[in-house]
PDB file of C-alpha atoms in Angstrom:
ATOM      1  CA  UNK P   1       0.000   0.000   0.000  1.00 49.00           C
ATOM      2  CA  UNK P   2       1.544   3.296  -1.133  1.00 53.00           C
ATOM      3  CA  UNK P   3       1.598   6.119   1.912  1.00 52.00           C
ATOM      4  CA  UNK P   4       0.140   9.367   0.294  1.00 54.00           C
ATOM      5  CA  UNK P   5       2.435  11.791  -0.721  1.00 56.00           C
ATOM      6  CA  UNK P   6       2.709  15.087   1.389  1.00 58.00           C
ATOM      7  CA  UNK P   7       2.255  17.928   0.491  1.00 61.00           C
ATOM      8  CA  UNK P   8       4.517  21.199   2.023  1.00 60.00           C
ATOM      9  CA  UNK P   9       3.058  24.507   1.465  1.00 61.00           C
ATOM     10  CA  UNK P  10       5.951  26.356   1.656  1.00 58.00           C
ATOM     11  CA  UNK P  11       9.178  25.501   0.735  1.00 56.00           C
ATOM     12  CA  UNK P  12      12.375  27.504   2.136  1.00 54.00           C
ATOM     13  CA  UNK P  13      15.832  26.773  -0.234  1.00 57.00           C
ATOM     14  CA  UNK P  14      18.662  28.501  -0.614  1.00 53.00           C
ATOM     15  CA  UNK P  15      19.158  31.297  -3.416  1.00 52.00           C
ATOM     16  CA  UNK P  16      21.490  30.564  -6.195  1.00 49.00           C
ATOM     17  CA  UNK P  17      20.704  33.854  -8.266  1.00 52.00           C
ATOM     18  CA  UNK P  18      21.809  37.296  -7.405  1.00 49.00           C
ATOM     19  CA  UNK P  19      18.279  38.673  -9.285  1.00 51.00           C
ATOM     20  CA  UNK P  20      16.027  35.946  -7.767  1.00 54.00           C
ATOM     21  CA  UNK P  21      14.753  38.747  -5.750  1.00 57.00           C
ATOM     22  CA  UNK P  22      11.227  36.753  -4.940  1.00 63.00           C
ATOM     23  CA  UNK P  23       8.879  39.383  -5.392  1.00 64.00           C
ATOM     24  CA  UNK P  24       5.682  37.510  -5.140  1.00 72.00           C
ATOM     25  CA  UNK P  25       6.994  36.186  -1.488  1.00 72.00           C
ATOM     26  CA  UNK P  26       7.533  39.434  -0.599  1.00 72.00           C
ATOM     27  CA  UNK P  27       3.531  40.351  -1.333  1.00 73.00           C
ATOM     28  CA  UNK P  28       2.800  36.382   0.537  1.00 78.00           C
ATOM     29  CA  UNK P  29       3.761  38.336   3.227  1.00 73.00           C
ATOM     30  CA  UNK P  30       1.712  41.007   3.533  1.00 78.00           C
ATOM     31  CA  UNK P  31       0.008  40.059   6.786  1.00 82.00           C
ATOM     32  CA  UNK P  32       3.793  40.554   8.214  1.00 78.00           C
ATOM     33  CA  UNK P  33       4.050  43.996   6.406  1.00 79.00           C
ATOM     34  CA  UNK P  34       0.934  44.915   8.890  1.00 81.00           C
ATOM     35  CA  UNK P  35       2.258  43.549  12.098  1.00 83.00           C
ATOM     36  CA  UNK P  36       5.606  45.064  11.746  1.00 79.00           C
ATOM     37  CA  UNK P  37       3.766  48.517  10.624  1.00 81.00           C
ATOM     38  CA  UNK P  38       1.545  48.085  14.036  1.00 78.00           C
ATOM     39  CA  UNK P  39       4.506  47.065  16.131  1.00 76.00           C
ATOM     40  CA  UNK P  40       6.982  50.151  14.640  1.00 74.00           C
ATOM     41  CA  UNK P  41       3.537  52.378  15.352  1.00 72.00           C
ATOM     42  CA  UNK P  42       2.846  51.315  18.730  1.00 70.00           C
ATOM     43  CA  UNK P  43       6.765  51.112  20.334  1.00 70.00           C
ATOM     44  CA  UNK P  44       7.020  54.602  18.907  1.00 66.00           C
ATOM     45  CA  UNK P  45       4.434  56.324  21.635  1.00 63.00           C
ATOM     46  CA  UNK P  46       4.774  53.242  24.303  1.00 63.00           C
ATOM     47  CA  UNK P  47       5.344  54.542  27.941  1.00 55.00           C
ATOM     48  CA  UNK P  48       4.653  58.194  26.841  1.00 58.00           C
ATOM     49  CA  UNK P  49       2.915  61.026  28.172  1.00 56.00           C
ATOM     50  CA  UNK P  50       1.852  62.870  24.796  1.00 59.00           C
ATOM     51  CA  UNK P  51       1.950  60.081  22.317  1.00 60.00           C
ATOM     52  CA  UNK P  52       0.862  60.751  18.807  1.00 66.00           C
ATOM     53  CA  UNK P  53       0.981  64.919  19.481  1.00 74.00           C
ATOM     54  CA  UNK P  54       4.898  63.833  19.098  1.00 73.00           C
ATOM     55  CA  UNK P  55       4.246  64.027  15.379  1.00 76.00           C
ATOM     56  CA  UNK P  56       2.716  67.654  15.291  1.00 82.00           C
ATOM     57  CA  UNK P  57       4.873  69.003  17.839  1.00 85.00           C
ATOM     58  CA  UNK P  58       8.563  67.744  16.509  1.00 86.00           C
ATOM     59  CA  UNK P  59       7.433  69.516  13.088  1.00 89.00           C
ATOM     60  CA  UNK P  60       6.413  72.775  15.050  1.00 91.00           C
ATOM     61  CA  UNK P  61       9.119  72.945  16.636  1.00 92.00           C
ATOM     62  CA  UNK P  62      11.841  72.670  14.019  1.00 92.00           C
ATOM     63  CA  UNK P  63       9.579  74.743  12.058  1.00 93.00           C
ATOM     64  CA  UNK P  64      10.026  77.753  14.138  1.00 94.00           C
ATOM     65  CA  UNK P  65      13.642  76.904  14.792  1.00 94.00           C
ATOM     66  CA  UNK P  66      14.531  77.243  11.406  1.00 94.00           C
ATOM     67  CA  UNK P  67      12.142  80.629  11.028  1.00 93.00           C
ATOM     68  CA  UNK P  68      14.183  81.916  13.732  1.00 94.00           C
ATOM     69  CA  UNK P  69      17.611  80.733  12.805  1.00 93.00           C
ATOM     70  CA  UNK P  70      17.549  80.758   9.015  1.00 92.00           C
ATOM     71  CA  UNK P  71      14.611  83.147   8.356  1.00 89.00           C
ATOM     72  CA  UNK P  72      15.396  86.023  10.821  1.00 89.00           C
ATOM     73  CA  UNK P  73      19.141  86.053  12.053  1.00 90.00           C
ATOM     74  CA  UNK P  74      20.800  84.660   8.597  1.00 88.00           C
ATOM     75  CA  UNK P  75      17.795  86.105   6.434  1.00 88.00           C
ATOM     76  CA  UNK P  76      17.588  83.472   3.903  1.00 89.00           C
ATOM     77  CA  UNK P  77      15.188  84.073   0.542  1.00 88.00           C
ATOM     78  CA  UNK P  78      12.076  82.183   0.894  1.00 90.00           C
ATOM     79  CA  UNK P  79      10.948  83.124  -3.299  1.00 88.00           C
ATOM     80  CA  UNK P  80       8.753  85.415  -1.417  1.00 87.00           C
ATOM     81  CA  UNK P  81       6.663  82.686   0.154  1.00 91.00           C
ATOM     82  CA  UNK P  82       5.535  83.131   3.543  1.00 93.00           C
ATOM     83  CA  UNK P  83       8.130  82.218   5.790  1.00 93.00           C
ATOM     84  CA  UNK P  84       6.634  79.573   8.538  1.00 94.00           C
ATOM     85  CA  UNK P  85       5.264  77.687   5.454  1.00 94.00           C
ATOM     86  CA  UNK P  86       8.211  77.749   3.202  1.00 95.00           C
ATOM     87  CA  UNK P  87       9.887  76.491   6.033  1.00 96.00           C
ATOM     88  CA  UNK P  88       7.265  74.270   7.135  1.00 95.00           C
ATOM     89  CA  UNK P  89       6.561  72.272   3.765  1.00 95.00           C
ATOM     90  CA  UNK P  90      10.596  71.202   3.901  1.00 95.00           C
ATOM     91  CA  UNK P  91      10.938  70.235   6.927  1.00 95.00           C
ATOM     92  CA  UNK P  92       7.247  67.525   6.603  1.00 95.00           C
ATOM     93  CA  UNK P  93       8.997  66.411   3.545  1.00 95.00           C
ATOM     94  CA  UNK P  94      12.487  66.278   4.759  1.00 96.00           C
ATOM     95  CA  UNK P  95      11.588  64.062   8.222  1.00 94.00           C
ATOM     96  CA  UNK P  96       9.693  61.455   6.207  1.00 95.00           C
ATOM     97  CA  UNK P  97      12.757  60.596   4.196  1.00 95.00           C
ATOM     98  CA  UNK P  98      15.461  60.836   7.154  1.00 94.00           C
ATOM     99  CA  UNK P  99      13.374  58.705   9.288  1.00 91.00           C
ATOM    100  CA  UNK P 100      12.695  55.913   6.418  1.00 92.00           C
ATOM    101  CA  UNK P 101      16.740  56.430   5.883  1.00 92.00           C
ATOM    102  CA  UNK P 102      17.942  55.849   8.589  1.00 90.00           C
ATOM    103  CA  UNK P 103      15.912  52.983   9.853  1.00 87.00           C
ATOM    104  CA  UNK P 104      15.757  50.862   6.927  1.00 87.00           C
ATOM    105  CA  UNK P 105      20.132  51.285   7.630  1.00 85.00           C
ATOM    106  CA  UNK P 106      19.642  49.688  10.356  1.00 80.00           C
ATOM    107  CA  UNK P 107      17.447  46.793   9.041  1.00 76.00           C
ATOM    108  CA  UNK P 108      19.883  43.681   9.211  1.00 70.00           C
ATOM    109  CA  UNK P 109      21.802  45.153  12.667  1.00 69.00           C
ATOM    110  CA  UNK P 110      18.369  45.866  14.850  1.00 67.00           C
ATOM    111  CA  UNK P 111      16.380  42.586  13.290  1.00 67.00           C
ATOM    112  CA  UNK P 112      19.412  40.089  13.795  1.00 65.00           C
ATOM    113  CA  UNK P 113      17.697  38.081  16.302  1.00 67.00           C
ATOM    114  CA  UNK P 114      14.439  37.897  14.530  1.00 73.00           C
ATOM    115  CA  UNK P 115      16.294  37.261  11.318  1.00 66.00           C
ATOM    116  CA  UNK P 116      18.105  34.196  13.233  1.00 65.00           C
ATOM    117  CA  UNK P 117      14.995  32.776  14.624  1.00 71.00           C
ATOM    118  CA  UNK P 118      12.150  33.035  11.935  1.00 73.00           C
ATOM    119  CA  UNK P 119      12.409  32.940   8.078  1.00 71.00           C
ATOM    120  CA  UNK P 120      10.722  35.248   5.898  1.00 68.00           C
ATOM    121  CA  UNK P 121      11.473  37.592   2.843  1.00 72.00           C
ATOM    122  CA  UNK P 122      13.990  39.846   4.366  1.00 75.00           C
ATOM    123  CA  UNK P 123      12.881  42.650   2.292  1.00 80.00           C
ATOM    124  CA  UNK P 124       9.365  42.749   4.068  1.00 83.00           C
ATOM    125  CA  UNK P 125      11.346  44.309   6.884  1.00 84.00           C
ATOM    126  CA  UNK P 126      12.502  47.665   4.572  1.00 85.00           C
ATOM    127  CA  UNK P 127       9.166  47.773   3.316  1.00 87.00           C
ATOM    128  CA  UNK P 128       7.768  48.346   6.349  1.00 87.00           C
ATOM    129  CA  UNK P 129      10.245  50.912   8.338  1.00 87.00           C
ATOM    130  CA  UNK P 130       9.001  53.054   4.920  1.00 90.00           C
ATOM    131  CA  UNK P 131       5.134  52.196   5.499  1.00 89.00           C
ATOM    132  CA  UNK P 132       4.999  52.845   9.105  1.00 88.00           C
ATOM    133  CA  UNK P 133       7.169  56.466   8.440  1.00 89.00           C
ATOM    134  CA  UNK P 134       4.546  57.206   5.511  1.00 89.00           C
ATOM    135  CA  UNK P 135       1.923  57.110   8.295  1.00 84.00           C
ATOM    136  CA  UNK P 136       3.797  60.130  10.295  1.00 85.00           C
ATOM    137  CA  UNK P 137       4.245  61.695   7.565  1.00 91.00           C
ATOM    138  CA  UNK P 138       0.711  61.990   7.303  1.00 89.00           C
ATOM    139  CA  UNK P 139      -0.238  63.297  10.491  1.00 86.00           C
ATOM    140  CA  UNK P 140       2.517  65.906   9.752  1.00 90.00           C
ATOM    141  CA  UNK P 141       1.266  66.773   6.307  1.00 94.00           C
ATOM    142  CA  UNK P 142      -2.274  67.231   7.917  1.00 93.00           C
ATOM    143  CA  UNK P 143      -0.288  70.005  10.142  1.00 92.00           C
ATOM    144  CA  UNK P 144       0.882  71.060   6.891  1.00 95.00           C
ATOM    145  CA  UNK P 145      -2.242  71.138   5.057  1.00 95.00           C
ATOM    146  CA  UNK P 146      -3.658  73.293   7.779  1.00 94.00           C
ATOM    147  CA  UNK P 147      -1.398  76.434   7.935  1.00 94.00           C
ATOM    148  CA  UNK P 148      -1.456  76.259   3.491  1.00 96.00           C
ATOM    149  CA  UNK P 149      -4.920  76.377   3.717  1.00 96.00           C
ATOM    150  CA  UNK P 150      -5.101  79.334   5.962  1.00 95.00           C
ATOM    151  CA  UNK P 151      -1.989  81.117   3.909  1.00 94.00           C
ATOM    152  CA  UNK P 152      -4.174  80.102   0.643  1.00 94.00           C
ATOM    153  CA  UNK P 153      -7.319  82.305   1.721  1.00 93.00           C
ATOM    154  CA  UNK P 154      -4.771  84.984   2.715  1.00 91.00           C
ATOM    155  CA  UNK P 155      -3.954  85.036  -1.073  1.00 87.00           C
ATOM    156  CA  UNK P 156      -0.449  84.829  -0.283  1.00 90.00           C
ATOM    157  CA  UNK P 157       0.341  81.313  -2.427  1.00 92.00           C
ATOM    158  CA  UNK P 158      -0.402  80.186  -5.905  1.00 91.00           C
ATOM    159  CA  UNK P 159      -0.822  77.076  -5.964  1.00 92.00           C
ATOM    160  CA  UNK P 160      -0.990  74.742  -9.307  1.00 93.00           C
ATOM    161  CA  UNK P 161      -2.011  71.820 -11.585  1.00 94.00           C
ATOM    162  CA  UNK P 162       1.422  70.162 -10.130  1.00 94.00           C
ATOM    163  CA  UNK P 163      -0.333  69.083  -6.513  1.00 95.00           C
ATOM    164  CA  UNK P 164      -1.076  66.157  -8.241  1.00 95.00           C
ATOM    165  CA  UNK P 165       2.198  65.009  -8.625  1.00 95.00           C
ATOM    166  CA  UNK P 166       2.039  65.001  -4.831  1.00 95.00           C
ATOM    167  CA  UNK P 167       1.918  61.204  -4.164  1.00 95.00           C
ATOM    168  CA  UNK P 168       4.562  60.406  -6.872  1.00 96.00           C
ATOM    169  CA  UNK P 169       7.120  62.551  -5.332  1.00 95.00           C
ATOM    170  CA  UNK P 170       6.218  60.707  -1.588  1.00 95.00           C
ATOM    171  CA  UNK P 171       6.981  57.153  -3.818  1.00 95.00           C
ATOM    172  CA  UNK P 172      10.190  59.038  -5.198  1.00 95.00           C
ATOM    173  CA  UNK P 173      11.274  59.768  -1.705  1.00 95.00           C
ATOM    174  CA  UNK P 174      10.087  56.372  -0.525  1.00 94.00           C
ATOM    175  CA  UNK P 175      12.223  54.517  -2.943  1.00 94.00           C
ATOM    176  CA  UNK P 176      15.355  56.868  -2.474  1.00 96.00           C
ATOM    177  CA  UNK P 177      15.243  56.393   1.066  1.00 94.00           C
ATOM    178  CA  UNK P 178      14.423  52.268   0.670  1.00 92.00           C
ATOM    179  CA  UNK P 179      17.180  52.072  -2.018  1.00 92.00           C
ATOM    180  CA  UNK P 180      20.060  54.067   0.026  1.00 93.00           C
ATOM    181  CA  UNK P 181      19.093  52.465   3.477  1.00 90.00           C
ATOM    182  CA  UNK P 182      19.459  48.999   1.994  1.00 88.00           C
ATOM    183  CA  UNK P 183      22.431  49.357   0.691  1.00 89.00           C
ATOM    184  CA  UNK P 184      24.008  51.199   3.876  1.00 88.00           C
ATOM    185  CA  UNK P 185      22.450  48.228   5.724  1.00 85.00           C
ATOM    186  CA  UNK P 186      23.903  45.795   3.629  1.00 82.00           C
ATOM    187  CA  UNK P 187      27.402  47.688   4.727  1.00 83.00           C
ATOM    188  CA  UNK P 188      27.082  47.937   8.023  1.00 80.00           C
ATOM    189  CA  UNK P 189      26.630  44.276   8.376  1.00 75.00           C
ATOM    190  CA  UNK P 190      30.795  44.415   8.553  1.00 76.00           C
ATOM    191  CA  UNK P 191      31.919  48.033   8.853  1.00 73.00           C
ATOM    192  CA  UNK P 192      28.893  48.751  12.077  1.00 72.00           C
ATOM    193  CA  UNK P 193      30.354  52.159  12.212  1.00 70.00           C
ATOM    194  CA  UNK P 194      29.262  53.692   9.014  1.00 77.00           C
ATOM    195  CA  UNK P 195      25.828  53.427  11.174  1.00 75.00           C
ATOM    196  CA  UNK P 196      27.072  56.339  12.925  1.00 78.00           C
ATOM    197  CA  UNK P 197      28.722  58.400   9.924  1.00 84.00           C
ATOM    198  CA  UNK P 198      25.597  58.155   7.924  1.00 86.00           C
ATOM    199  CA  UNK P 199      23.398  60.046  11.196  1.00 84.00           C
ATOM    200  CA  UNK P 200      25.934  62.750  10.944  1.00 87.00           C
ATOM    201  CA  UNK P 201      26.000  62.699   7.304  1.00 91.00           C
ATOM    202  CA  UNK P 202      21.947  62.881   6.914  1.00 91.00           C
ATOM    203  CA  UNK P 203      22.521  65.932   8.794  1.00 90.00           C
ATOM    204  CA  UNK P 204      24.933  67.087   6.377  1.00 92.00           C
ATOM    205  CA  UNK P 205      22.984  66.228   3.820  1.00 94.00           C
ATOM    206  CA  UNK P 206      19.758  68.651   4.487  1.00 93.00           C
ATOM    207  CA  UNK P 207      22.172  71.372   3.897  1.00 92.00           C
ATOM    208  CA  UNK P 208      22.782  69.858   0.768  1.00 92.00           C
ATOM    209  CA  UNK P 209      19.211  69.684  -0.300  1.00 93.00           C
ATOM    210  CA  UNK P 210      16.530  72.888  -1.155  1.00 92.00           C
ATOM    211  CA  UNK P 211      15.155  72.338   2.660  1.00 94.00           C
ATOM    212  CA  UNK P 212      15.830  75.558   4.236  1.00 93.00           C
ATOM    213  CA  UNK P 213      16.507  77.476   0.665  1.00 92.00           C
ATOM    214  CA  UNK P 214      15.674  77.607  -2.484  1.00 91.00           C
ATOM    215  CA  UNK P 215      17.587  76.483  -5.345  1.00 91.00           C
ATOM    216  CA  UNK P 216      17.107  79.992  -7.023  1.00 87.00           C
ATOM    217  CA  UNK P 217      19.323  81.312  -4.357  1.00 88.00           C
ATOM    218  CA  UNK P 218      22.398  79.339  -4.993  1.00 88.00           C
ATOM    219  CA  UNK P 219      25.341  80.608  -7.120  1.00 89.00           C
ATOM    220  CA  UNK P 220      25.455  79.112 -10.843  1.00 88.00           C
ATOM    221  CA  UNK P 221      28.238  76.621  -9.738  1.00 88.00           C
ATOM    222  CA  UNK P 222      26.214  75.157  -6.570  1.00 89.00           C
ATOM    223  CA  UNK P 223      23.034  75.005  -8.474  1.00 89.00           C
ATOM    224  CA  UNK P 224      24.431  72.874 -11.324  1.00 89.00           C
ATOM    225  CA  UNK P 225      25.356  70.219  -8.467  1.00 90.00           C
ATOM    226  CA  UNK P 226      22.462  70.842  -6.489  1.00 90.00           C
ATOM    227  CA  UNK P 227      20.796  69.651 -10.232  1.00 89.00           C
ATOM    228  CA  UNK P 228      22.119  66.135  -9.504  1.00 91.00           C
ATOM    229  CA  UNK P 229      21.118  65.731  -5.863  1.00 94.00           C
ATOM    230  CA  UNK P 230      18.015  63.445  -6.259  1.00 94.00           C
ATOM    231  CA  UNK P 231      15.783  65.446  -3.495  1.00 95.00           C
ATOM    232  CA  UNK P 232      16.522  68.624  -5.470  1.00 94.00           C
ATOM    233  CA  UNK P 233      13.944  67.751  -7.958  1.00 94.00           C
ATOM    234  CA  UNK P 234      11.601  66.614  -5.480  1.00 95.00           C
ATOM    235  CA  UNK P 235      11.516  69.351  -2.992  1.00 96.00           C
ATOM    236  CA  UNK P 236      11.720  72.310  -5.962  1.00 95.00           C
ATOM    237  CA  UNK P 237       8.710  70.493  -7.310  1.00 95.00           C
ATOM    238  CA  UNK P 238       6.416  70.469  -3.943  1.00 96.00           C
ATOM    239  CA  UNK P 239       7.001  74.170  -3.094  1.00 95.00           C
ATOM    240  CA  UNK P 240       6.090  74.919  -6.450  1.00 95.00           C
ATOM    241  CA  UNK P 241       3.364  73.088  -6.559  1.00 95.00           C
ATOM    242  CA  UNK P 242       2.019  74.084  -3.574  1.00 96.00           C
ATOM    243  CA  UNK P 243       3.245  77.664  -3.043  1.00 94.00           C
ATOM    244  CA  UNK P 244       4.179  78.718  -6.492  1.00 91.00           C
ATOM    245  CA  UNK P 245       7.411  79.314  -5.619  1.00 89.00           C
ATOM    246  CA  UNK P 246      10.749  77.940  -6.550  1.00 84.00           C
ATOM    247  CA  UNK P 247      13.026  77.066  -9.904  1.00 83.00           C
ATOM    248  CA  UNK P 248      11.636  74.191 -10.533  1.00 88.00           C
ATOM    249  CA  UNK P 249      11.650  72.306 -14.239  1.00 88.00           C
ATOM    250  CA  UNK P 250      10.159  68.767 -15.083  1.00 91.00           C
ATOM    251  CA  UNK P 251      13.654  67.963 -16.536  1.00 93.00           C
ATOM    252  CA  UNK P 252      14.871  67.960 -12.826  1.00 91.00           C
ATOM    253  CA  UNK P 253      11.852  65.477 -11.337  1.00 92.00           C
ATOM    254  CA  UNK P 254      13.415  63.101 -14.222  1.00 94.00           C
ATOM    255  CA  UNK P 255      16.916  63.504 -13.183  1.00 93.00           C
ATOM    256  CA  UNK P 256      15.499  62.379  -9.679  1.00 94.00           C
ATOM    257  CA  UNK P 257      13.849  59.314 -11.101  1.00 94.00           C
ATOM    258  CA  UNK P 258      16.639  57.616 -13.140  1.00 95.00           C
ATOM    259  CA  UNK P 259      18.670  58.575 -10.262  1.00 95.00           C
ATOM    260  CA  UNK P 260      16.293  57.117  -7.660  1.00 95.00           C
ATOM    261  CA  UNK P 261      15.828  53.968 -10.010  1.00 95.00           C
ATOM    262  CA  UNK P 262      19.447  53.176 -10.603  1.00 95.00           C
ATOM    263  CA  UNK P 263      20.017  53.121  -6.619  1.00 94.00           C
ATOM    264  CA  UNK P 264      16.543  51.205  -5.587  1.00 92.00           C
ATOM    265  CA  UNK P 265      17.885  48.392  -8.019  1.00 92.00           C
ATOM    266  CA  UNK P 266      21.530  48.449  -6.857  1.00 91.00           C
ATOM    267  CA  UNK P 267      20.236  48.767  -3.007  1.00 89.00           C
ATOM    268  CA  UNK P 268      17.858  45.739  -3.540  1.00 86.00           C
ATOM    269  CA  UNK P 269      20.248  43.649  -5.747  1.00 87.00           C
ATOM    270  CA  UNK P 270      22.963  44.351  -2.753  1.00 86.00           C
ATOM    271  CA  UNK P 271      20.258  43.681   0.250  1.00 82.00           C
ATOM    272  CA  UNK P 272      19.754  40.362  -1.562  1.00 80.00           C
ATOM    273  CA  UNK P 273      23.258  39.170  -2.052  1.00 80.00           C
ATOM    274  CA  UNK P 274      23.706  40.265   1.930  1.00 77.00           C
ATOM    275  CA  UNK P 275      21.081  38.860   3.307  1.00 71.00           C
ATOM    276  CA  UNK P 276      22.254  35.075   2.384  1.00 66.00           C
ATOM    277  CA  UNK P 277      25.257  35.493   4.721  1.00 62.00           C
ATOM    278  CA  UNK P 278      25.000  38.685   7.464  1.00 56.00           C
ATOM    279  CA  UNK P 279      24.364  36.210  10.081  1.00 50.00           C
ATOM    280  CA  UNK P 280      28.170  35.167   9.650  1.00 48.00           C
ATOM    281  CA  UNK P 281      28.956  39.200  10.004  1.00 51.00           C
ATOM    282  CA  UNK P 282      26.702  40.785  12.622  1.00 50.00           C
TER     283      UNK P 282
END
């Protein structure tokens, strides 16, 4: 009598390709995606006294840090945009992608005992350090949203048709962040103290990047290398969209793109070729 045959439901084998990045186990594992989003959410605001106000005030208060600092002492242009919302709009923008930065670089360090314990597609955790920051960033764009729509009945904006481009340039920053973290992740797997250099060089880099000032204040030489920075695009496009304001060109969101795209696809291809031996490493 012939025993019936089993059969597995999942079967876990080792990758022998370097682009066998397993997409469709990556969306199996969407159930995952949530709990890590819910877990990231709730260990944010555990054990504190304000919670969730966190998101409105760390906004506010950088906001009128930077009015103070960069508006009134240094007297940076603003493109004639009001101030607290110039100001404002970078800095809801600029916190969504440093936060999905720097904790998608720390993906294989701060998940090596989960990652030793329990299989699953090791890109779900990435994917979800960059959901759970998405849902900040929109408590902080609702802050946002607020003080444009007062300065809009003021009459002191113009907004335009480019507001819809709004939720591509969140992807674009999504996928910058996702592709860079990765690949700094992947890195610090051996060398754990680039974990450091890349906090202080995210700082370094927002001076880098149309945050505080826009591009149409730079000299000729700075502007032609602020053209290549991939949040360049990105930021010149939101404040124009939604304040009129800046030197903003399409040909500069498509820079950002192919940039964007070339490191999302080295990040991932990296993150996979890691991930098959960082236990050895970390």
């Amino acid at each position: 009598m012939n025993e019936p045959q089993t059969k597995w439901t999942e079967i876990i084998e080792a990758r022998h390709s370097l682009l066998d990045l397993k997409l469709k186990e990556v969306w199996n594992y969407k159930d995952l995606v949530y709990m890590f989003v819910k877990r990231d959410f709730i260990s944010s605001f555990k054990q504190t006294i304000l919670g969730p106000i966190w998101f409105f005030i760390n906004p506010i208060l950088t906001t009128i840090t930077f009015l103070i600092v960069f508006g009134k002492i240094a007297g940076l242009s603003t493109d004639s945009a009001p101030a607290l919302l110039f100001y404002l709009s970078g800095v809801t923008l600029w916190n969504y992608f440093s936060s999905c930065l720097i904790g998608t670089s720390s993906t294989f360090v701060g998940n090596a005992g989960i990652f030793g314990k329990v299989y699953f597609p090791r890109l779900v955790t990435p994917i979800s350090i960059v959901i759970s920051n998405l849902m900040r960033f929109g408590v902080q764009f609702l802050l946002f949203l607020m003080v444009w729509i007062y300065y809009l009945f003021k009459g002191e904006i113009q907004p335009n048709i480019w507001i819809v481009a709004t939720p591509f340039l969140i992807v674009l920053m999504a996928f910058f962040a996702l592709g860079t973290g990765m690949i700094f992740s992947s890195l610090t797997t051996k060398y754990k103290d680039l974990s450091m250099l890349l906090v202080f060089g995210v700082n370094l880099y927002m001076y880098a990047t149309p945050v505080i000032y826009p591009t149409s204040s730079l000299p000729v030489f700075f502007k032609k290398l602020a053209f290549y920075n991939p949040l360049t695009g990105i930021f010149e496009c939101f404040k124009y969209a939604w304040l009129g304001v800046g030197d903003f060109s399409p040909v500069m969101l498509i820079v950002s793109s192919f940039i964007i795209l070339l490191l999302l696809i080295a990040g991932t291809l990296i993150f996979n070729k890691v991930e098959k031996t960082f236990m050895d490493t970390v």
